[in-house]
mmCIF file of C-alpha atoms in Angstrom:
data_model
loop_
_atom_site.group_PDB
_atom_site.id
_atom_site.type_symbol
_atom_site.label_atom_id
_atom_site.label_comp_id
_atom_site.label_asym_id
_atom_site.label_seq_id
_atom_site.Cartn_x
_atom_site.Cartn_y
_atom_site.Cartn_z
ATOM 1 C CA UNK A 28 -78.771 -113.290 74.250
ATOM 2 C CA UNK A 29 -80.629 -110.230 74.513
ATOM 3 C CA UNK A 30 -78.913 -106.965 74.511
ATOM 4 C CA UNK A 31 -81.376 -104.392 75.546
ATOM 5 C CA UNK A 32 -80.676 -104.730 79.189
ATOM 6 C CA UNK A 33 -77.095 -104.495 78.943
ATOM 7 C CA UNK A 34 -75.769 -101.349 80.376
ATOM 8 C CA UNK A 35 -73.492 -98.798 78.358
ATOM 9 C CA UNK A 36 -70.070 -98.959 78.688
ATOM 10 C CA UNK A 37 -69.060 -96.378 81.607
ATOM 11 C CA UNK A 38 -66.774 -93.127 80.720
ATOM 12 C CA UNK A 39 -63.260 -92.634 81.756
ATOM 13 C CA UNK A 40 -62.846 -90.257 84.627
ATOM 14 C CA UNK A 41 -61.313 -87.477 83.418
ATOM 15 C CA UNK A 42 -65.022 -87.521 80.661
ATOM 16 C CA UNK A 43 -67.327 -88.417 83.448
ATOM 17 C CA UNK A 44 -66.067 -85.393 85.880
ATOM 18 C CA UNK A 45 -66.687 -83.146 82.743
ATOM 19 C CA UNK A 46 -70.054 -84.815 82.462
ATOM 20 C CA UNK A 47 -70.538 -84.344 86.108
ATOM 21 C CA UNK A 48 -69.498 -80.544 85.294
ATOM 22 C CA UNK A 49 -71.399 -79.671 82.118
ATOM 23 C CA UNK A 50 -75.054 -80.981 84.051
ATOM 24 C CA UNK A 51 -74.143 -79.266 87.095
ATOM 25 C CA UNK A 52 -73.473 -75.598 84.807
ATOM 26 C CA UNK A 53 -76.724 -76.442 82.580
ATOM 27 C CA UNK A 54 -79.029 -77.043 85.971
ATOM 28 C CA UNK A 55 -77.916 -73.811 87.506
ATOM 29 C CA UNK A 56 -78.268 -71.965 84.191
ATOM 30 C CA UNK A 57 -81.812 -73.612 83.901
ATOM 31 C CA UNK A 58 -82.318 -73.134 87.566
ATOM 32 C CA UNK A 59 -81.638 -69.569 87.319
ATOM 33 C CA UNK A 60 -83.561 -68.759 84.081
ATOM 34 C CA UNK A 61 -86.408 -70.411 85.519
ATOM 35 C CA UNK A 62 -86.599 -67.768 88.422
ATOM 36 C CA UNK A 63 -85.729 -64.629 85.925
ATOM 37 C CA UNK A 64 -87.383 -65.090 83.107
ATOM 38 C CA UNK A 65 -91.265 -65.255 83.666
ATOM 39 C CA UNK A 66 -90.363 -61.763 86.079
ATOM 40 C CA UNK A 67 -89.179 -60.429 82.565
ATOM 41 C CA UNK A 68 -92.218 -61.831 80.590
ATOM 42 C CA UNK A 69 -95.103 -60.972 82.790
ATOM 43 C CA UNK A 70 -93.720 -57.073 84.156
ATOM 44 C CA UNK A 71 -92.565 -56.294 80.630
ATOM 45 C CA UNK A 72 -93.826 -59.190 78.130
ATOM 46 C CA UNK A 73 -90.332 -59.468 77.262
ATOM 47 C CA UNK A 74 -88.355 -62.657 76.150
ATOM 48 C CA UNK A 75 -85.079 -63.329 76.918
ATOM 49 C CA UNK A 76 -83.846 -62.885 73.915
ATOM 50 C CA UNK A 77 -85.659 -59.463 73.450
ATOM 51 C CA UNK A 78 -84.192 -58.560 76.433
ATOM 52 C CA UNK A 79 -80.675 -59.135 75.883
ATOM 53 C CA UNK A 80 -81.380 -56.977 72.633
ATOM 54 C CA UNK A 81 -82.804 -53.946 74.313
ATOM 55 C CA UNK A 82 -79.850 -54.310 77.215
ATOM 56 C CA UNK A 83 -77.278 -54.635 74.430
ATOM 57 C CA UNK A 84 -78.496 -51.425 72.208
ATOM 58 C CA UNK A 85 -78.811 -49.594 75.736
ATOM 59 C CA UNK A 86 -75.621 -50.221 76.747
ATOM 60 C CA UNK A 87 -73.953 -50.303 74.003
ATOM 61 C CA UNK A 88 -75.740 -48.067 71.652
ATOM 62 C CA UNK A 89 -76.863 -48.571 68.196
ATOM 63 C CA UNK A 90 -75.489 -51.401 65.955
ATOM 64 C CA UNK A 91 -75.430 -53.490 62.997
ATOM 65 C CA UNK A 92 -77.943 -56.309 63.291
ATOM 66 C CA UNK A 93 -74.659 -58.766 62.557
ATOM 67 C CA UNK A 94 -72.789 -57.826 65.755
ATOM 68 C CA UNK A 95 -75.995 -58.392 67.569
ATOM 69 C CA UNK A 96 -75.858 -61.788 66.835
ATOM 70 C CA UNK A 97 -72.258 -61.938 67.828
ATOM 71 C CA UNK A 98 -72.919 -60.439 71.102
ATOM 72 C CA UNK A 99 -76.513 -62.448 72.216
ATOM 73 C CA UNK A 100 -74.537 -65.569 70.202
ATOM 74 C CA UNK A 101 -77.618 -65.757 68.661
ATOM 75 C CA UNK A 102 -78.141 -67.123 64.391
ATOM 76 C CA UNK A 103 -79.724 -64.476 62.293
ATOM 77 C CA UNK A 104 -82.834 -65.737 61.619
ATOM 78 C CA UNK A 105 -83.636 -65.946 65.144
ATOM 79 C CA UNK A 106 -82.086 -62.486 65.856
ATOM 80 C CA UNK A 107 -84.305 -61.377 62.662
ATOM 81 C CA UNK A 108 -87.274 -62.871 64.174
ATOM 82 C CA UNK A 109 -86.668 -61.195 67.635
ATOM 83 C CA UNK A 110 -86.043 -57.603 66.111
ATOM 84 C CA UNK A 111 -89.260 -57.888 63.967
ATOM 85 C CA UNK A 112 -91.427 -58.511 66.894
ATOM 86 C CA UNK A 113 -89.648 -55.788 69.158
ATOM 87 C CA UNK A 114 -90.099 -53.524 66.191
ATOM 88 C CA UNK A 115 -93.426 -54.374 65.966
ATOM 89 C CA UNK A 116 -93.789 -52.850 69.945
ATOM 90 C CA UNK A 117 -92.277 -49.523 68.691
ATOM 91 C CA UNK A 118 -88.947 -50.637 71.208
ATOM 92 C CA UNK A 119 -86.319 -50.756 68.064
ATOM 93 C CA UNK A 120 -85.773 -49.396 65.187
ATOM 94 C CA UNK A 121 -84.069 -50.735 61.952
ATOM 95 C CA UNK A 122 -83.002 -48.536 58.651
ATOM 96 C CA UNK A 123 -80.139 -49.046 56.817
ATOM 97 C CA UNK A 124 -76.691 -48.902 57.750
ATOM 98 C CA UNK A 125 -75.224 -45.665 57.037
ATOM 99 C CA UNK A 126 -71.366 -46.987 57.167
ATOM 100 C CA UNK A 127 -72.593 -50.404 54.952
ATOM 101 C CA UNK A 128 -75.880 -50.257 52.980
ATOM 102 C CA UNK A 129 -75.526 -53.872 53.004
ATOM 103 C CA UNK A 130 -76.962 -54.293 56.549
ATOM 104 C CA UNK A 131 -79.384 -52.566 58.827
ATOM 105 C CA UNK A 132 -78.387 -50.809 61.884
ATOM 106 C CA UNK A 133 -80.661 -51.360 64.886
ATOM 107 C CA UNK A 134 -81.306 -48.292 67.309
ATOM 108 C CA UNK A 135 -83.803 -47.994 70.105
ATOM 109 C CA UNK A 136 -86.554 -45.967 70.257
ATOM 110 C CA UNK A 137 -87.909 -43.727 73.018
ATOM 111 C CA UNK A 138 -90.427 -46.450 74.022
ATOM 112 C CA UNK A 139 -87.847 -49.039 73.695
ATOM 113 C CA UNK A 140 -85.070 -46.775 76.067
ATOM 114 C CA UNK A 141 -88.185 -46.016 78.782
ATOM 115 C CA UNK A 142 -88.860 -49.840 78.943
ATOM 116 C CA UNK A 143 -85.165 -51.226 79.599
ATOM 117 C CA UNK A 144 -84.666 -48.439 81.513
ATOM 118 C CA UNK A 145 -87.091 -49.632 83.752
ATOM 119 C CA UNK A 146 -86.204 -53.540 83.557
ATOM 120 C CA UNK A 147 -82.611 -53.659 83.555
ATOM 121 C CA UNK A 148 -82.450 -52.398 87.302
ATOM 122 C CA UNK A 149 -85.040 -54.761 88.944
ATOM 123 C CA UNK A 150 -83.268 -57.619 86.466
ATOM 124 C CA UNK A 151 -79.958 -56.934 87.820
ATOM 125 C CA UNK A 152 -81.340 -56.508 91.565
ATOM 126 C CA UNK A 153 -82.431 -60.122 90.950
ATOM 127 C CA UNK A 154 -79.709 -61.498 89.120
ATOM 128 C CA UNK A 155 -77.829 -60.297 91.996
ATOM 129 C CA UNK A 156 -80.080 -61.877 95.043
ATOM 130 C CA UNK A 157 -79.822 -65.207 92.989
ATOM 131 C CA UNK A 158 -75.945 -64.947 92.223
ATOM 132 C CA UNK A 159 -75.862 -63.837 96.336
ATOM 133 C CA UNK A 160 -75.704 -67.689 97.518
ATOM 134 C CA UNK A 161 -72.404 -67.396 96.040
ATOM 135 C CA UNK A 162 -69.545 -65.054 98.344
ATOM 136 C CA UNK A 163 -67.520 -62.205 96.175
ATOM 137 C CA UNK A 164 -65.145 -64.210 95.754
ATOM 138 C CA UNK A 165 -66.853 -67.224 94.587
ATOM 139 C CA UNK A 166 -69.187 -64.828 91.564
ATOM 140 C CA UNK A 167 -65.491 -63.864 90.775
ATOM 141 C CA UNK A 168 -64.121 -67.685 90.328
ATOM 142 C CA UNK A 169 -67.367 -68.449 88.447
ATOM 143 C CA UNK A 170 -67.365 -65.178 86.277
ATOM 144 C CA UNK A 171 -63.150 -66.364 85.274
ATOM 145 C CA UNK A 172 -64.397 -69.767 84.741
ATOM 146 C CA UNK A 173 -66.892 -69.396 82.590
ATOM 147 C CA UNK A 174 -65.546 -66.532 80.793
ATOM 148 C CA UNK A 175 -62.262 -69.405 80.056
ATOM 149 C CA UNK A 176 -64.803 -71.829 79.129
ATOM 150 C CA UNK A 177 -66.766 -69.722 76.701
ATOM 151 C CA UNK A 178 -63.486 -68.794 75.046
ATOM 152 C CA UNK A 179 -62.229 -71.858 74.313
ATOM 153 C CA UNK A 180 -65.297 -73.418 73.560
ATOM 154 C CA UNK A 181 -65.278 -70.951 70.391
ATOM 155 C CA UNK A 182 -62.006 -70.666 69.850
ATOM 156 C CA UNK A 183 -62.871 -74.423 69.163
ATOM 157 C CA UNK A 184 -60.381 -75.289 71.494
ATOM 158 C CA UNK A 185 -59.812 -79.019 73.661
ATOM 159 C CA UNK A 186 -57.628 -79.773 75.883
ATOM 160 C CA UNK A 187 -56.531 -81.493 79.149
ATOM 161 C CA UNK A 188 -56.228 -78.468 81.277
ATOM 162 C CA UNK A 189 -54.905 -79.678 84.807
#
């Protein structure tokens, strides 16, 4: 007998509504980077990820290149890669860390202020027109949600939540 057309043996519920769940979060995540991020690229030839590190260091001001990475939840050879090229552009700049000569503290330049200063207000006019097929109150469910989620996903934490 030939197994190849035999199907897989189906989930439990309570695995196939968090199935159901997790591809219904990644297709609106995908669905929604898909309409932000070429806007990003072609007004500002800006990444994602070289976005998120010009928004952090604007709104959060200069930092270590290791708390970066904790706030993007990015590894450090990408983040490394993302700061060289945005240093490259004359947006960031890295020197050593005054407070820990073992790492490098990332600041942004003039060039680097002037450019996110421009693109995090159209960014957040669209993230907000996309986010606007949801009422208030349902950006404030989602915002709870996920923020639980993310937690205990790296807290490392299971469960059976009811």
């Amino acid at each position: 007998m030939t197994t190849h057309n035999l199907r897989p043996p189906r989930p439990d519920p309570r695995t196939r509504l968090a199935l159901g769940g997790f591809v219904k979060l990644r297709r609106a995540v995908n669905s929604l980077t898909a309409r932000l991020n070429p806007v990003l690229q072609q007004d500002h030839a800006l990444t994602e990820s070289q976005f998120g590190v010009l928004e952090a260091l604007w709104h959060l001001g200069p930092m270590p290149q290791a708390r970066l990475c904790e706030k993007l939840l990015v590894s450090g050879s990408n983040l490394t890669t993302v700061i060289d090229n945005l240093e490259k552009r004359e947006l960031v700049h890295r020197a050593p860390n005054p407070e820990d000569r073992r790492a490098y503290l990332v600041t942004l330049t003039p060039a680097g202020r002037a450019l996110v200063g421009a693109a995090f207000p159209v960014h957040a006019a669209r993230v907000a027109e996309l986010l606007g097929a949801l009422t208030q109150e349902e950006q404030r469910t989602l915002a709870r949600l996920c923020r639980k989620l993310g937690l205990a996903a790296r807290r490392g934490v299971s469960g059976t939540a009811e």
